[in-house]
Short mmCIF file of C-alpha atoms in Angstrom, two decimals:
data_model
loop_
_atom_site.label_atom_id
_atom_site.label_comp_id
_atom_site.label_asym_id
_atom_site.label_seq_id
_atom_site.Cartn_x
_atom_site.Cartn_y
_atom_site.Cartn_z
CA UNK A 16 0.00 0.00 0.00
CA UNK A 17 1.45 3.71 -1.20
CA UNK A 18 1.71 5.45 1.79
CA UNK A 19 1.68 10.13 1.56
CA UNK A 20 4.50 11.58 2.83
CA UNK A 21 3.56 14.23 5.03
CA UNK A 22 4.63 17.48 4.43
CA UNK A 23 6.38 19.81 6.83
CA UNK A 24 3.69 22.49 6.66
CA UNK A 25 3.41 25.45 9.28
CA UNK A 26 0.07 25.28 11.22
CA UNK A 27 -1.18 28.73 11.78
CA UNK A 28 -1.68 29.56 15.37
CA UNK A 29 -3.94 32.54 16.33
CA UNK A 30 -2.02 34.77 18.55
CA UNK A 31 -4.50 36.95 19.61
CA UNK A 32 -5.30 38.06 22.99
CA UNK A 33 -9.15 37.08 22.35
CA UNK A 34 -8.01 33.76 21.56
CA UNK A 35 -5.67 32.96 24.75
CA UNK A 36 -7.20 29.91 26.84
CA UNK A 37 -7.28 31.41 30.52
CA UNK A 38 -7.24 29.06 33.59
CA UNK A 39 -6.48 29.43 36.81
CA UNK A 40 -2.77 28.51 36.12
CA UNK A 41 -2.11 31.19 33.93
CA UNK A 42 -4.98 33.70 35.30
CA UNK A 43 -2.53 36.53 36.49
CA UNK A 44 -0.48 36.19 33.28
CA UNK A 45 -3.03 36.70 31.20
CA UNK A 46 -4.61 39.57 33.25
CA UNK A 47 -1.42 41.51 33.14
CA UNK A 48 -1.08 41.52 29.49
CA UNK A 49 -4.93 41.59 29.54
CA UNK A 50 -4.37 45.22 31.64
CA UNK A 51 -1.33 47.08 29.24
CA UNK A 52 -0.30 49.46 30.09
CA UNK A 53 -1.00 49.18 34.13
CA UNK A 54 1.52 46.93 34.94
CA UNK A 55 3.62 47.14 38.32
CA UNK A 56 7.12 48.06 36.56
CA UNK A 57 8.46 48.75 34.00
CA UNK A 58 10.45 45.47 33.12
CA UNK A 59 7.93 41.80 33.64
CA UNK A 60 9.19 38.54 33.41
CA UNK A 61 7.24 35.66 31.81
CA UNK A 62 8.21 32.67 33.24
CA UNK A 63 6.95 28.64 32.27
CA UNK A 64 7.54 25.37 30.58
CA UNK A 65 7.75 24.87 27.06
CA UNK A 66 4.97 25.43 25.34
CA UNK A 67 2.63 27.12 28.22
CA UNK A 68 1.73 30.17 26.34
CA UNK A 69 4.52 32.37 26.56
CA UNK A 70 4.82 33.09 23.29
CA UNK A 71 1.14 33.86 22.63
CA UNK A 72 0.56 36.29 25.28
CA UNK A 73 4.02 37.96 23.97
CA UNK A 74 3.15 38.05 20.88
CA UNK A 75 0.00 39.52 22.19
CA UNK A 76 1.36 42.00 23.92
CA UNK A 77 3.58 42.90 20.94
CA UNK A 78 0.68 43.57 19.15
CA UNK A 79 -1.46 45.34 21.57
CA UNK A 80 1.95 47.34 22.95
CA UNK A 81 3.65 48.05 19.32
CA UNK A 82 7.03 46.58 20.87
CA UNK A 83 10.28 46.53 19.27
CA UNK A 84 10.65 42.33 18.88
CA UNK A 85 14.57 42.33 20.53
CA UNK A 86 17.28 39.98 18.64
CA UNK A 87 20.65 39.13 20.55
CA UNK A 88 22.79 41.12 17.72
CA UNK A 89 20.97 44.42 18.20
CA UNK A 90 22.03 47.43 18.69
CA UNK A 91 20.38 49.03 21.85
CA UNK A 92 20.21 52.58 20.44
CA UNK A 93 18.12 51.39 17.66
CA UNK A 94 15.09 50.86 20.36
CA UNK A 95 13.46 54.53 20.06
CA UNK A 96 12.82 55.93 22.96
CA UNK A 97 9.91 54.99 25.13
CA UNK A 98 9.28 51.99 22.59
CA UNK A 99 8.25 48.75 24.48
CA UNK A 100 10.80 45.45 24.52
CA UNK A 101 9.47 42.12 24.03
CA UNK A 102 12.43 39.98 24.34
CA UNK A 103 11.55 36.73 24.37
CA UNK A 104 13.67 33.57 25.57
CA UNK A 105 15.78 35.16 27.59
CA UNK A 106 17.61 32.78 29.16
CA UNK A 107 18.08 30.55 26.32
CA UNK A 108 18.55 32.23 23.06
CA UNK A 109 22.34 34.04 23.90
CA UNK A 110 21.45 37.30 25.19
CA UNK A 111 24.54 39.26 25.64
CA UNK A 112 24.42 40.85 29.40
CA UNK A 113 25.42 43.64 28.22
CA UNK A 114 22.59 44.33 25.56
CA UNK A 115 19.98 43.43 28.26
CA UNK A 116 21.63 45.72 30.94
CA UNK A 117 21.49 49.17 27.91
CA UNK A 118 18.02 47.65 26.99
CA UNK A 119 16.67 47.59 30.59
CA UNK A 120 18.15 51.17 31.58
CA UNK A 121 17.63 52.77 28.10
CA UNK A 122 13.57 51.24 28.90
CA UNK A 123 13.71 52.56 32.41
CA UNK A 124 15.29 56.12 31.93
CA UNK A 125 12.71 56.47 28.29
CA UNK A 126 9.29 55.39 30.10
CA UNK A 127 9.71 52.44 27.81
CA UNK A 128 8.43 48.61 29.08
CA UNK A 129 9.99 45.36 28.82
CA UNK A 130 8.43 41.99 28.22
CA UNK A 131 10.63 39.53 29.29
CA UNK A 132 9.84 35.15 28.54
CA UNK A 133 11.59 32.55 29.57
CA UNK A 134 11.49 29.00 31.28
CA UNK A 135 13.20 30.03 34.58
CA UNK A 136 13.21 33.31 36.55
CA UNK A 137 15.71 36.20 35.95
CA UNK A 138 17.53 35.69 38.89
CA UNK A 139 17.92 31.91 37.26
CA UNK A 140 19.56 32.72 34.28
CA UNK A 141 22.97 32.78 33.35
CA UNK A 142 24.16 36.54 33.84
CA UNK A 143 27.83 37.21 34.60
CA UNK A 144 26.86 41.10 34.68
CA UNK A 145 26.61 42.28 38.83
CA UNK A 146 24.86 45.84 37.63
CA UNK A 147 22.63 43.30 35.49
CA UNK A 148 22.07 40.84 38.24
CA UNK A 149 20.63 43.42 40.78
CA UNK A 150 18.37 44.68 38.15
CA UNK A 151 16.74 41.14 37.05
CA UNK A 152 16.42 40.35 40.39
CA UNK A 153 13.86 43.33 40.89
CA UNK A 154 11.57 41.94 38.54
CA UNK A 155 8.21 40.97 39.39
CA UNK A 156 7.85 37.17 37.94
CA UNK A 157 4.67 36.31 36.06
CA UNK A 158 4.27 32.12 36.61
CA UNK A 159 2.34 29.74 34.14
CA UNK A 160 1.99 26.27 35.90
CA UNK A 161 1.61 23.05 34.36
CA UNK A 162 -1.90 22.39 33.28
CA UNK A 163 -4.77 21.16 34.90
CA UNK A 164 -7.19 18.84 33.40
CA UNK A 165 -9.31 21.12 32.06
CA UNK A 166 -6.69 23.53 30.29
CA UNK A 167 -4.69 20.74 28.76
CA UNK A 168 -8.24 19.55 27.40
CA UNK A 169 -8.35 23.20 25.61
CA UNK A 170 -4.56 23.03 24.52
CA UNK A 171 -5.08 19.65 22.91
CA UNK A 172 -8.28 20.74 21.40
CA UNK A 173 -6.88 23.76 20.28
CA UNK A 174 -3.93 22.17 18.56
CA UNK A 175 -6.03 20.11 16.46
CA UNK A 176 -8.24 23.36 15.93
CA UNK A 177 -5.18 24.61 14.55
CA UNK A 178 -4.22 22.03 12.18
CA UNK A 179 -7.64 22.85 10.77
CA UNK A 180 -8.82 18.86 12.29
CA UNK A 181 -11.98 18.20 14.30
CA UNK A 182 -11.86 15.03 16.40
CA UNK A 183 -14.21 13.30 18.43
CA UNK A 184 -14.12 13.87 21.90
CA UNK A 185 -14.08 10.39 22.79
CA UNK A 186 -10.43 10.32 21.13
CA UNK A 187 -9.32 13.60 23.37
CA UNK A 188 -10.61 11.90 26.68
CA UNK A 189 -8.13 8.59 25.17
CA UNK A 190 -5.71 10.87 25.20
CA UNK A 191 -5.93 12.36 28.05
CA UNK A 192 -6.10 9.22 30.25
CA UNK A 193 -2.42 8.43 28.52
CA UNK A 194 -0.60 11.12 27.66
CA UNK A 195 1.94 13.57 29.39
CA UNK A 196 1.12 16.03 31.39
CA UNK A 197 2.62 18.53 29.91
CA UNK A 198 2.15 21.63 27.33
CA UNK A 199 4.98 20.01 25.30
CA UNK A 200 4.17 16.56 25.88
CA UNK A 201 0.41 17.32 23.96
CA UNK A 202 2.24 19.13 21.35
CA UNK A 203 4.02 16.55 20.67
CA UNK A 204 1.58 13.91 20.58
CA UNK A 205 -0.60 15.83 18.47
CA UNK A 206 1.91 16.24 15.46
CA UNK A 207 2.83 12.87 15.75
CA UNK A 208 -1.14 12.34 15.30
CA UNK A 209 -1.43 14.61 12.89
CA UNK A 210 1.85 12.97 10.73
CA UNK A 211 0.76 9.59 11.15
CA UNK A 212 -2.69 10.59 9.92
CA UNK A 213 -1.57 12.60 6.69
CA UNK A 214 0.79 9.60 6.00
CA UNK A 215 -1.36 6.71 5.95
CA UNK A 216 -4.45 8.81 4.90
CA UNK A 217 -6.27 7.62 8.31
CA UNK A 218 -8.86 9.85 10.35
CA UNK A 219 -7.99 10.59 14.11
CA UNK A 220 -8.82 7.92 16.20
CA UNK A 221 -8.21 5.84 19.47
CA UNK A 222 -6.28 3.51 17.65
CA UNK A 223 -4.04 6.00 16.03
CA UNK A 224 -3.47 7.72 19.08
CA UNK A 225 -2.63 4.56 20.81
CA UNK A 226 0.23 4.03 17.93
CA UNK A 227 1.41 7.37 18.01
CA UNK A 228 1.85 6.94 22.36
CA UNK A 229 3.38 3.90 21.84
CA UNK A 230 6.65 5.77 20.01
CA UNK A 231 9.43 6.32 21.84
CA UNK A 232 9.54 9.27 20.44
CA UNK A 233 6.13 10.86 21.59
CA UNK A 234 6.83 12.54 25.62
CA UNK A 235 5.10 10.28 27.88
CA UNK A 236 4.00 10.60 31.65
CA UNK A 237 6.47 9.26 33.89
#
């Protein structure tokens, strides 16, 4: 039997505020992007798993704010002043301490804002800077916890919703009786779902997501 080779399409996600699945895990996240420009400083730190929402409500906030997107070879003088930040990944995608200490004062002195994401708090990351240390340590930490039962039951939902598939929610509670916990662990399941489906031509069921949880390669609860 000729089997399709999936292709390695991008899925558009919807990054907009209106679309953001609020629990209680992420409630005060959302509720300070939700409440730009009242926020309690002037520099706000992101902080959860892979996968949690981070990057919607930043990219949410980038929209909403107008903020300068921040790249680790920029020059801080190009950030106009009074401009927001939104520099996401902080502490993994090489940051130079000395871009984020100009970015934070030039911010501060300007009336500008910075959106900070990343999987660990500031005072976590790798900074070398002392000036830069004091600073991060200052700011107020925003926490998205691992899901609950009923938000993972959105975020898998949703991820289908986004690869334009609707599937029966007999397959979802499968799913959810076997898979990881975890924002990243229903990502990855669901590609793998998705891949397996396109591939063989099959529809989303039970017994496809029992193949695709069965792969080594698919996060599983441990």
């Amino acid at each position: 039997m000729s089997r399709q080779l999936p292709l390695d399409l991008t899925h558009a996600a919807s990054f907009d505020l209106a679309d953001f699945m609020v629990s209680s895990i992420n409630r005060q996240a959302f509720d300070m992007i939700a409440g730009w420009p009242d926020w309690p400083a002037h520099a706000v730190a992101l902080v959860g798993p892979a996968g949690c929402g981070k990057t919607h409500l930043g990219a949410a906030w980038a929209t909403i704010s107008d903020a300068v997107r921040a790249e680790p070879d920029m020059a801080p003088e190009s950030v106009a002043a009074g401009a927001p930040v939104l520099i996401e990944d902080a502490d993994r995608v090489g940051f130079d301490d000395t871009l984020l200490f100009h970015l934070f004062n030039w911010t501060r002195e300007t009336g500008g804002r910075i959106l900070f994401t990343a999987r660990t708090a500031p005072t976590r990351w790798p900074v070398t800077l002392p000036d830069l240390k004091s600073r991060l340590a200052t700011v107020p930490v925003m926490a998205i916890e691992a899901p609950d039962d009923d938000l993972l039951r959105m975020i898998v939902t949703k991820l289908f919703s986004d690869r334009q598939l609707q599937v029966d929610p007999a397959v979802i509670d499968y799913m959810m009786m076997r898979m990881d916990r975890s924002f990243d662990g229903a990502r990855q399941l669901v590609a793998a779902m998705d891949a397996r489906s396109l591939a063989g031509k099959r529809e989303i069921t039970k017994h496809l997501a029992r193949e695709c949880l069965d792969e080594p390669t698919v996060a599983k609860e441990s």
